[in-house]
Short mmCIF file of C-alpha atoms in Angstrom, two decimals:
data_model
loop_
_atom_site.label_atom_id
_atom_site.label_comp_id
_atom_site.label_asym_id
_atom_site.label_seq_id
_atom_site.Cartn_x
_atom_site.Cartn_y
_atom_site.Cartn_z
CA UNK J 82 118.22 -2.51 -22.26
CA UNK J 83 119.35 -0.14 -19.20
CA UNK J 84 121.62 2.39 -18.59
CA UNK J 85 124.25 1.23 -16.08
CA UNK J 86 126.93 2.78 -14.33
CA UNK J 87 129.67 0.88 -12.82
CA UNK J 88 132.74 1.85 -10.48
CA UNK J 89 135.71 -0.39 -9.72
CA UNK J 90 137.96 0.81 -7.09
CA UNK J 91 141.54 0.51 -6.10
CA UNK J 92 141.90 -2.94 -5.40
CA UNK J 93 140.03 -3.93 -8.27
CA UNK J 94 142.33 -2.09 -11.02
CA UNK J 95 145.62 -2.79 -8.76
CA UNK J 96 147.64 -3.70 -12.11
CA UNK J 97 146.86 -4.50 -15.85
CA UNK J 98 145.67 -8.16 -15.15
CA UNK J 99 143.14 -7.05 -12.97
CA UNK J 100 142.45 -4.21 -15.37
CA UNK J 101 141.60 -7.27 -18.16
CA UNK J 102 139.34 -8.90 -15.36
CA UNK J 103 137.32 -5.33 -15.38
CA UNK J 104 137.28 -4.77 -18.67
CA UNK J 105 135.52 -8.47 -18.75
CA UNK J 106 132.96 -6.99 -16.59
CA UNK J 107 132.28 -4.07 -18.77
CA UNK J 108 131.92 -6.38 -21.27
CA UNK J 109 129.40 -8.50 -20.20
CA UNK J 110 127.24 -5.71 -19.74
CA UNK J 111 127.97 -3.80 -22.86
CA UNK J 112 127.37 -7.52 -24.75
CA UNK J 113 123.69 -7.88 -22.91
CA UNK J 114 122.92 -4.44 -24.46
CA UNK J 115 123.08 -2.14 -22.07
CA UNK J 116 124.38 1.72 -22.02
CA UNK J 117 127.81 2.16 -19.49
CA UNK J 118 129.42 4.22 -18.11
CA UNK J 119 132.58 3.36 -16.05
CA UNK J 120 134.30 5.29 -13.08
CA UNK J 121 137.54 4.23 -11.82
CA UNK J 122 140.07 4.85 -8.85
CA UNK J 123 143.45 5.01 -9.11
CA UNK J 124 145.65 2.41 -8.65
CA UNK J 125 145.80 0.56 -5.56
CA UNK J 126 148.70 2.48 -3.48
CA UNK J 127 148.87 5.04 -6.39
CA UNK J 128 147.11 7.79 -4.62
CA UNK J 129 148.73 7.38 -1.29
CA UNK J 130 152.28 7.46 -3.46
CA UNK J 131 150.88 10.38 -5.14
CA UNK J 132 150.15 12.02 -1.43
CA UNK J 133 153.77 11.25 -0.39
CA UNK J 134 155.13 12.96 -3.02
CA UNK J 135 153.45 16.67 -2.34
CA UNK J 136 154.01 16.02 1.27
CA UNK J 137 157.46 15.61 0.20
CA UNK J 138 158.79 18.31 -1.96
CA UNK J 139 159.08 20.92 0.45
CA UNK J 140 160.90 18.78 3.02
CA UNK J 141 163.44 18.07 -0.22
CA UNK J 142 163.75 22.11 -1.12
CA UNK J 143 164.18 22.82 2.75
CA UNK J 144 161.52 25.10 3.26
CA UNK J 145 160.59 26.60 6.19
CA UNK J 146 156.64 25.50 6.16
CA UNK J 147 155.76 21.81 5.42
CA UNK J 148 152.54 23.48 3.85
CA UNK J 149 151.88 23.16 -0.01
CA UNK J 150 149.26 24.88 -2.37
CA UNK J 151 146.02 22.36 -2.42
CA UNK J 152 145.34 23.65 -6.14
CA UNK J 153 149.08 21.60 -7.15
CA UNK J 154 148.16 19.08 -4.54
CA UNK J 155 144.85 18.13 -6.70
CA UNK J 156 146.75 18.31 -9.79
CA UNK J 157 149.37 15.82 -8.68
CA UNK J 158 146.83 13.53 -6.85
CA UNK J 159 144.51 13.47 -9.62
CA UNK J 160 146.73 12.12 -12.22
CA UNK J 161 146.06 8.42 -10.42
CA UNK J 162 142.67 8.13 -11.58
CA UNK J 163 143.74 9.49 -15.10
CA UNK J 164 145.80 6.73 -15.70
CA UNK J 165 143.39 4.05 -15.10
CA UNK J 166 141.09 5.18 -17.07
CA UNK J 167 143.10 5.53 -20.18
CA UNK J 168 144.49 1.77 -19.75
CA UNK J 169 140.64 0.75 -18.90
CA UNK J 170 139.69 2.28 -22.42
CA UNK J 171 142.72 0.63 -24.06
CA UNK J 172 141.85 -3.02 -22.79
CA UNK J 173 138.33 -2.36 -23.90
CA UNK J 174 138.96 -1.24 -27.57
CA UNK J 175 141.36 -3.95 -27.20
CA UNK J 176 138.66 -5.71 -26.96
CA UNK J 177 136.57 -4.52 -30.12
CA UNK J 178 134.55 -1.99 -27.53
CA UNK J 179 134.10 1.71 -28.36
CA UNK J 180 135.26 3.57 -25.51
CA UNK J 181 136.62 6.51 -24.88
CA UNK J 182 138.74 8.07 -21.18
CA UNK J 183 137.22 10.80 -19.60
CA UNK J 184 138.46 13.40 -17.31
CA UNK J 185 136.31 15.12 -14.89
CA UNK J 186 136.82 18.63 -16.45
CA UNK J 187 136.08 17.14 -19.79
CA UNK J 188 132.36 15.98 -18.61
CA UNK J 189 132.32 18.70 -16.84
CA UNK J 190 131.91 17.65 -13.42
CA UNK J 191 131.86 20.86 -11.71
CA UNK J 192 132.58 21.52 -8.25
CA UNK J 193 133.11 24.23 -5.38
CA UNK J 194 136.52 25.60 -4.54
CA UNK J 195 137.31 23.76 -1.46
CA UNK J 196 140.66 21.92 -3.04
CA UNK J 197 141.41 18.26 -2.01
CA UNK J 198 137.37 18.48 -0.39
CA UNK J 199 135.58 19.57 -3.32
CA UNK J 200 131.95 18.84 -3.19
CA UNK J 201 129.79 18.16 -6.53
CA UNK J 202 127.54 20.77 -7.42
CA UNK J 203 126.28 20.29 -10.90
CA UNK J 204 126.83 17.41 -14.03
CA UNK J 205 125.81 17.86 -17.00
CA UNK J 206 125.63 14.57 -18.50
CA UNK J 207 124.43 15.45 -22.00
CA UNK J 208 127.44 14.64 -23.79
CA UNK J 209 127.77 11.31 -21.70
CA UNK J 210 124.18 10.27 -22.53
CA UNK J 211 124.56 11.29 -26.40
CA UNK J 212 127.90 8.70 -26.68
CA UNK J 213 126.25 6.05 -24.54
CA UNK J 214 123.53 6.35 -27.06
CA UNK J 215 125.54 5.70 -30.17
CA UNK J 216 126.72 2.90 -28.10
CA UNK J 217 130.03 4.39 -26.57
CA UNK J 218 131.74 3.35 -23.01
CA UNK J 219 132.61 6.14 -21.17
CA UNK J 220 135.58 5.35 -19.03
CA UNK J 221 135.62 8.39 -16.43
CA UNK J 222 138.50 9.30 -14.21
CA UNK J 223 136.55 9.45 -10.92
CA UNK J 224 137.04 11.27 -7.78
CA UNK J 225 137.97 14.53 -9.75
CA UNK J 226 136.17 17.68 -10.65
CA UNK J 227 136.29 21.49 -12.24
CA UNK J 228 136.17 24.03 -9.44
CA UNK J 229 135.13 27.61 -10.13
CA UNK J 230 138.94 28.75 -10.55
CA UNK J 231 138.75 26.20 -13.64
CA UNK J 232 141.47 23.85 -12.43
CA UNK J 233 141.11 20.49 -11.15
CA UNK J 234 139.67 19.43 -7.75
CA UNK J 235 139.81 16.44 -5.91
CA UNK J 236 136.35 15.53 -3.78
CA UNK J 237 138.35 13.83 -0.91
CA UNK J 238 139.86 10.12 -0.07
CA UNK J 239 137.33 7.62 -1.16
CA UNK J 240 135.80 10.46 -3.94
CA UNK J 241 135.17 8.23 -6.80
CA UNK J 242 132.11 6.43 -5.00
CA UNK J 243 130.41 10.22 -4.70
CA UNK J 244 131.40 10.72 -8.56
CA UNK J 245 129.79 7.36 -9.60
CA UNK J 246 126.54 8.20 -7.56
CA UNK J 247 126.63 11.74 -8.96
CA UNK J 248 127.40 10.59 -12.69
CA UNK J 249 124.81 8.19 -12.22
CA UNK J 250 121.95 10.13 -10.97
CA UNK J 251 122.93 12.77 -14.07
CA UNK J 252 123.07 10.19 -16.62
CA UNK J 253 119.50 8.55 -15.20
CA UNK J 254 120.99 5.62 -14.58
CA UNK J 255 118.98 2.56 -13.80
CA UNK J 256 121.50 1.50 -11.63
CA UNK J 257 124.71 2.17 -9.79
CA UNK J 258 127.10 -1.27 -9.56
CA UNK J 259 129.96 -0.04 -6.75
CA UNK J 260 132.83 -3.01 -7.33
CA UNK J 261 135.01 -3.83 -4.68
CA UNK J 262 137.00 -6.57 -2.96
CA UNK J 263 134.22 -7.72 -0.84
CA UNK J 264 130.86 -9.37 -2.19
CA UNK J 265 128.58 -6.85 -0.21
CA UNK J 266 127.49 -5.14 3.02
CA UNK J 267 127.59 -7.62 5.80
CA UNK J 268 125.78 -7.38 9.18
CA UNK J 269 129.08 -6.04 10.71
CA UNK J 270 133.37 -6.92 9.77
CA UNK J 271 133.42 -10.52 9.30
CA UNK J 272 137.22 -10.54 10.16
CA UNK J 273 135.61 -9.94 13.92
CA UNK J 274 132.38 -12.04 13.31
CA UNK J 275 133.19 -15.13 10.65
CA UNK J 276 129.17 -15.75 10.90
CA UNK J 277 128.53 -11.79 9.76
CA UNK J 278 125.65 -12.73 6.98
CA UNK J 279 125.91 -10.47 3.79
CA UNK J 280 122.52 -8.66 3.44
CA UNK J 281 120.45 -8.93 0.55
CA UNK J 282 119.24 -5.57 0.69
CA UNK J 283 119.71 -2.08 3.11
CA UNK J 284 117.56 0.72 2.87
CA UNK J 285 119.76 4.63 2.42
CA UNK J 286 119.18 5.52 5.72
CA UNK J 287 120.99 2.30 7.31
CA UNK J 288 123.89 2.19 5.09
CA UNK J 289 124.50 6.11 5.84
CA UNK J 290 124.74 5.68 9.10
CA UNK J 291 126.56 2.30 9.08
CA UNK J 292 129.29 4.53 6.57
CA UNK J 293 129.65 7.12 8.85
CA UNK J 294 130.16 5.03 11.88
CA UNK J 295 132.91 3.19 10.56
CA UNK J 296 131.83 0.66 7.98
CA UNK J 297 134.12 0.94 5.13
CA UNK J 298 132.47 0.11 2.07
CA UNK J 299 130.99 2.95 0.82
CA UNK J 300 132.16 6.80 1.50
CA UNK J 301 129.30 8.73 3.49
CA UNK J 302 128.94 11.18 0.52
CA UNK J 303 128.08 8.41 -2.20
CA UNK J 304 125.70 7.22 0.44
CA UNK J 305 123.88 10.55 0.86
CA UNK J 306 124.14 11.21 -3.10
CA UNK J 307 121.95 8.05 -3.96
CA UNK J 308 119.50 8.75 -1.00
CA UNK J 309 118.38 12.34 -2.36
CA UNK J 310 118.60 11.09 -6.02
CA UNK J 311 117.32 7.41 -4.97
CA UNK J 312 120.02 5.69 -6.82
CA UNK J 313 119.31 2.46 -6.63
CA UNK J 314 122.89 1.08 -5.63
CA UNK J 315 125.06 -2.23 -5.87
CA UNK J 316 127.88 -3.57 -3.94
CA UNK J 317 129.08 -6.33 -5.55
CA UNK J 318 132.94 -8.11 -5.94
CA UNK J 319 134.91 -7.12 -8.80
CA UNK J 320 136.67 -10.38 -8.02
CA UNK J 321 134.30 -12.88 -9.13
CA UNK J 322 134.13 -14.45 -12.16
CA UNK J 323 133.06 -11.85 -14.91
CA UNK J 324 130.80 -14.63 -16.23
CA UNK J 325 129.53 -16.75 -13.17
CA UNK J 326 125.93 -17.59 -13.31
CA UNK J 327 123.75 -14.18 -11.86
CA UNK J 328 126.36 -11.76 -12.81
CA UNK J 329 124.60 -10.71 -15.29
CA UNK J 330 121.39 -10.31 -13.89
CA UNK J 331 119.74 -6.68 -14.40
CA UNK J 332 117.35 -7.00 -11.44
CA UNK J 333 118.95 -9.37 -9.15
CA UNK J 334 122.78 -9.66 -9.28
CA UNK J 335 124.87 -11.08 -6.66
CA UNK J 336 125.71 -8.37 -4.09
CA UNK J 337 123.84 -6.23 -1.63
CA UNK J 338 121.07 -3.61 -3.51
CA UNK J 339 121.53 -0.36 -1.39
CA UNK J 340 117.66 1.38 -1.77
CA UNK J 341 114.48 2.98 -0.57
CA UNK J 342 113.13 1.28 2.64
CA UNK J 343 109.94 0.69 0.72
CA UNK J 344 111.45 -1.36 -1.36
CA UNK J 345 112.49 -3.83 1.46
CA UNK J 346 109.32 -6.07 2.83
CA UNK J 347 110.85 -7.92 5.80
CA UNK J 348 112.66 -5.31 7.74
CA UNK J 349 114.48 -6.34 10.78
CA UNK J 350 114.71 -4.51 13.99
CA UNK J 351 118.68 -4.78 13.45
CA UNK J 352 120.59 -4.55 10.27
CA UNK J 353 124.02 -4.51 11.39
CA UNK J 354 126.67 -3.75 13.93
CA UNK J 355 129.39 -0.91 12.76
CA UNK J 356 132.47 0.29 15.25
CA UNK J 357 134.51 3.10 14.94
CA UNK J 358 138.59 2.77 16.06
CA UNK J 359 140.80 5.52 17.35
CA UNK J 360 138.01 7.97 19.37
CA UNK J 361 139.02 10.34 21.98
CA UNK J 362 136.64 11.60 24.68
CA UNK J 363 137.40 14.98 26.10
CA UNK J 364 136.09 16.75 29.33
CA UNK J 365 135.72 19.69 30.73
CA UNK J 366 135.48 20.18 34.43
CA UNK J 367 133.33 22.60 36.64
CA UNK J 368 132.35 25.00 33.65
CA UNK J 369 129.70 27.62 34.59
CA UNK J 370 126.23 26.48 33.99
CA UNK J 371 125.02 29.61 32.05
CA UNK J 372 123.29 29.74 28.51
CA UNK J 373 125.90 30.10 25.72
CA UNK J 374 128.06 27.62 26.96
CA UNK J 375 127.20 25.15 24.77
CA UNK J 376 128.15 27.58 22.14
CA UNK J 377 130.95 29.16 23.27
CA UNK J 378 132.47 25.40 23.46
CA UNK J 379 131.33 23.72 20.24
CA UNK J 380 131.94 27.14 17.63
CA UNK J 381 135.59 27.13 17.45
CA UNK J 382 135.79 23.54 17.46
CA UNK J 383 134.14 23.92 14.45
CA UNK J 384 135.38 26.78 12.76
CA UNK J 385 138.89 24.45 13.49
CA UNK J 386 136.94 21.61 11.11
CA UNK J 387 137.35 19.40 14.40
CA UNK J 388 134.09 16.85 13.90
CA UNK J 389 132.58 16.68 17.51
CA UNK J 390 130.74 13.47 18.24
CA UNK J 391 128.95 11.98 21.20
CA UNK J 392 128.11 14.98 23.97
CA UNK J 393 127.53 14.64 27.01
CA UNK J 394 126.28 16.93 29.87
CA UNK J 395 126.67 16.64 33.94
CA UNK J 396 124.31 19.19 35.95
CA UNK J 397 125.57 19.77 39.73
CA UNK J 398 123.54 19.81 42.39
CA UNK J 399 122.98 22.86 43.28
CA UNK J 400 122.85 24.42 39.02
CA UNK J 401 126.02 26.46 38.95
CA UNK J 402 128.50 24.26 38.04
CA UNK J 403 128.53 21.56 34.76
CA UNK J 404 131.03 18.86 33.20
CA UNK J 405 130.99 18.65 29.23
CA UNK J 406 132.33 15.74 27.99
CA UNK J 407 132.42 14.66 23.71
CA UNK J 408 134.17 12.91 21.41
CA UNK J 409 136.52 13.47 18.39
CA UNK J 410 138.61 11.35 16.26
CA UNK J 411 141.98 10.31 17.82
CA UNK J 412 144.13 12.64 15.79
CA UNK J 413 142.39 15.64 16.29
CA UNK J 414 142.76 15.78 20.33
CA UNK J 415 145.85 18.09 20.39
CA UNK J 416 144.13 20.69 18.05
CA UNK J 417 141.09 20.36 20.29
CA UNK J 418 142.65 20.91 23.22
CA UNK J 419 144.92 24.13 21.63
CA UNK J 420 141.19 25.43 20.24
CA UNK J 421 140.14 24.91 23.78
CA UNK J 422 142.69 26.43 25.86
CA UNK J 423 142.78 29.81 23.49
CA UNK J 424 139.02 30.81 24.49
CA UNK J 425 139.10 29.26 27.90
CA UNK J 426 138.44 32.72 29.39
CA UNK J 427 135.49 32.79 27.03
CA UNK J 428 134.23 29.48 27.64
CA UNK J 429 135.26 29.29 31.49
CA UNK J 430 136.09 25.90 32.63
CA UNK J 431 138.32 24.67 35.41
CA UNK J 432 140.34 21.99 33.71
CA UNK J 433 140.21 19.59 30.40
CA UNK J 434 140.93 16.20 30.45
CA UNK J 435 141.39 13.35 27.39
CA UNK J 436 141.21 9.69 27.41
CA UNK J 437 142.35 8.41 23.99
CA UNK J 438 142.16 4.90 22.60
CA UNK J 439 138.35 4.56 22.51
CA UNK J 440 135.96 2.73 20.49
CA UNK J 441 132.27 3.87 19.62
CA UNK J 442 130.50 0.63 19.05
CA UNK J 443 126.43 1.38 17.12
CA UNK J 444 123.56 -0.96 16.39
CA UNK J 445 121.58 0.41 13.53
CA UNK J 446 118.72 -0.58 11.99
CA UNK J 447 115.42 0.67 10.37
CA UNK J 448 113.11 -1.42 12.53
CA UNK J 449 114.07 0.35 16.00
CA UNK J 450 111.75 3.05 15.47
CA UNK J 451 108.79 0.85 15.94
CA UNK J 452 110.42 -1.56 18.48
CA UNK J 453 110.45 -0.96 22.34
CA UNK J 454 113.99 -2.51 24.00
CA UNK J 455 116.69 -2.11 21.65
CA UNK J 456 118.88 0.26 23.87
CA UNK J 457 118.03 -2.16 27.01
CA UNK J 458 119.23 -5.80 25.57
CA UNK J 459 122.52 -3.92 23.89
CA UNK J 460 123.26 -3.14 28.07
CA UNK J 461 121.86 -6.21 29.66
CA UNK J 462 124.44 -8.02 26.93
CA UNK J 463 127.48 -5.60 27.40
CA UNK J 464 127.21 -5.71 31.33
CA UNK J 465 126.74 -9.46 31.31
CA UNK J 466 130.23 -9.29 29.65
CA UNK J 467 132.02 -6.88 31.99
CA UNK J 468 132.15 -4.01 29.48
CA UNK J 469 131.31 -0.28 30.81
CA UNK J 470 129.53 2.38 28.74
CA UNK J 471 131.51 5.52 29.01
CA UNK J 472 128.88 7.44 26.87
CA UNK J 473 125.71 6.77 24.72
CA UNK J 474 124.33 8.65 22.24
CA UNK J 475 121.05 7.59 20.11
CA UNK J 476 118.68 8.59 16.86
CA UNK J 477 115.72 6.54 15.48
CA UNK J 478 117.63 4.22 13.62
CA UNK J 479 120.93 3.77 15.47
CA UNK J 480 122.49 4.01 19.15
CA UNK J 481 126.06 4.04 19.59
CA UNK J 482 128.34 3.55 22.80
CA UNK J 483 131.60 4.32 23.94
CA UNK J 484 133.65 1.83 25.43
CA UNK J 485 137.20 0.98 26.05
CA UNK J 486 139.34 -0.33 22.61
CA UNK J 487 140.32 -3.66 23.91
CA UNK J 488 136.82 -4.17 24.29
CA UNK J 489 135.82 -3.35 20.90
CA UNK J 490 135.90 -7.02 19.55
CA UNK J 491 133.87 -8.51 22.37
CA UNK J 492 131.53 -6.19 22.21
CA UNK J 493 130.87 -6.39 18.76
CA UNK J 494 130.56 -10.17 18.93
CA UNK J 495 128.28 -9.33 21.64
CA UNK J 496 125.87 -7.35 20.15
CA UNK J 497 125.95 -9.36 16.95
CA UNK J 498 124.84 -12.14 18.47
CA UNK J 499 122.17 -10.96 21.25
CA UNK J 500 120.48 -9.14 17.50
CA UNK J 501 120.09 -12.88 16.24
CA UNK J 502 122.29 -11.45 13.62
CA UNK J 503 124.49 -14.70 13.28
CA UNK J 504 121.47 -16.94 12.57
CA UNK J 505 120.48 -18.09 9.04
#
């Protein structure tokens, strides 16, 4: 017997049919003898109708501000995830299971005050554990918590991964099953590369960074959650058959097992290729070389909550003069570039200039910290292909490069295949 947790997402409880086809899953596990818990999203298109709706409301009233209070925006928003988990625990009793819906105040899941971003900082999962015990499903409204004000908070798009993670590593679970409509973590998007392989395994440290540079499988914060806890994570498809052969495998079940790097014996130089869409590089031009620059630039920007990525420095000749060039996402450019221009006595520059429609392309993998010539073959294969680096960035485990968008395919392909990572 173990204690499992699983979480089905959007897709996967998109109406009540596909609500059956989880509640099949449960089953299976709750028939093998095992302890669940269950965390679900809202409805697929739910949340984003939700969204519309406070966005809404004071365009209808005719108000001067189109801002709303983020305390009634989490209580509207969060009502998504309620719902599912009250049909969930309806098809299961349905189907002679004991379960019982959860809300995250009810656990209590409690979290800071930061309203539609709420982080997780304690669960106390004694109640959760005693029902499992007596052989109870808990069916748990994810991506919702109790903030200090004691209303409800919302931990951000893509939230109910972190509260799966998080209820998991407070319940002790043996394992975390993420369900979605893909079968695992491939190599990179297989709608770009139709030979992407699906891996078997990926240690924490890949699949954060392969999260935060645009693979969408998991949300970073589940991803960092199960690395400090070592929650030993699935991805697997809520879309197969509830009863295939495997699925019910404790150790081994079809999908990719997201874990410690010890665990994995064969590690490859390169796990995967990840891209990022919609980057913007900005520069600014003849700034004074002096010390507190650097600061001077990169404070506002993030007292502003404008995420600054690649950086990249140009000395002069003759040390008086420097360009600063870095990327942000797409959508944040014009804010950047007001945050910019109101302390440009402060910070000193000539002019600023933006290119938007950029892609940051990164090869990641575990292995590159004991292998010499990663960084060279990814440029020997772009160049041979007529692509130009605009800017490179790189850590132990990853380097990523900036390059044009209608480039970002090619290059992908690219890099995917000069890794071996098409091969069998």
């Amino acid at each position: 017997m173990a204690r499992i947790v699983m979480k089905f997402g959007g897709t996967s409880v998109a109406d009540l049919d596909r609500i059956k086809n989880v509640a099949r899953h449960v089953k299976r596990e709750v028939d093998a003898g095992h302890e669940v818990a269950v965390v679900v999203s809202a409805m697929s298109g739910k949340t984003n109708e939700l969204v519309g709706w406070v966005q809404g409301m004071p365009k209808v009233i005719g108000a001067n501000s189109p801002f709303y209070d983020a305390r009634e925006y989490d209580a509207v928003v969060a009502s998504g995830e309620q719902v599912t988990s009250g049909l969930l625990a309806i098809a299961l009793q349905a189907m002679d299971i004991n379960a019982r819906s959860w809300q995250g105040w009810q656990i209590p899941i409690r979290t800071d005050n930061a309203h539609g971003a709420a982080r997780i900082l304690e669960i106390d999962g004694s109640d959760i554990i005693k029902r499992m015990g007596e052989g109870q499903v808990a069916v748990i409204a994810g991506f919702q918590g109790l903030g200090p004000d004691n209303r409800l908070a919302t931990l951000g798009r893509g939230g109910s991964d972190t509260s799966a993670v998080a209820i998991a590593a407070a319940v002790k679970a043996d394992r975390c099953d993420i369900y979605t409509d893909v079968d695992g973590v491939y190599t990179t998007d297989p709608r770009i590369v139709p030979k992407a392989r699906r891996l078997k395994k990926i240690a924490f440290e890949e699949m954060l960074e392969m999260a935060s540079l645009g693979a969408k499988v998991l949300q970073v914060r589940s991803v960092e959650l199960a690395m400090v806890h070592k929650v030993r994570t699935f991805v697997r498809s809520s879309f197969e058959d509830p009863d295939a052969p495997g699925m019910g495998d404790l150790l081994n079940p079809p999908g990719t097992l997201i874990c410690d790097e010890d665990e994995i014996v064969e590690q490859e130089v390169v796990t995967g290729i990840a891209y990022a869409k919609d980057e913007a590089q900005i520069s600014l031009r003849r700034l004074a070389d002096r010390p507190g620059v650097s600061a001077a630039i990169f404070g506002p920007l993030a007292e502003s909550h404008i995420n600054v990525d690649m950086i990249v420095q140009n000395i002069s000749e003759d040390g008086s003069k420097t360009d600063m060039t870095f990327t942000v996402p797409s959508g944040d450019v014009e804010k950047a570039i007001k945050v910019l221009g109101d302390h440009k006595e402060k910070i000193g520059y000539d002019v600023v200039q933006n290119e938007s429609g950029l892609v940051k392309v990164s090869v990641i993998g575990i292995g590159m910290r004991s292998h010499a010539g990663v960084a060279a073959t990814a440029f020997r294969a772009l160049a041979e292909k007529g692509i130009n680096i605009k800017a490179i960035t790189t850590s132990e485990i990853k380097i990523s490069i900036l390059i044009d968008g209608p480039y970002a395919e090619l290059a992908v392909r690219t890099l995917h295949s000069c890794y071996g990572l098409d091969k069998n």
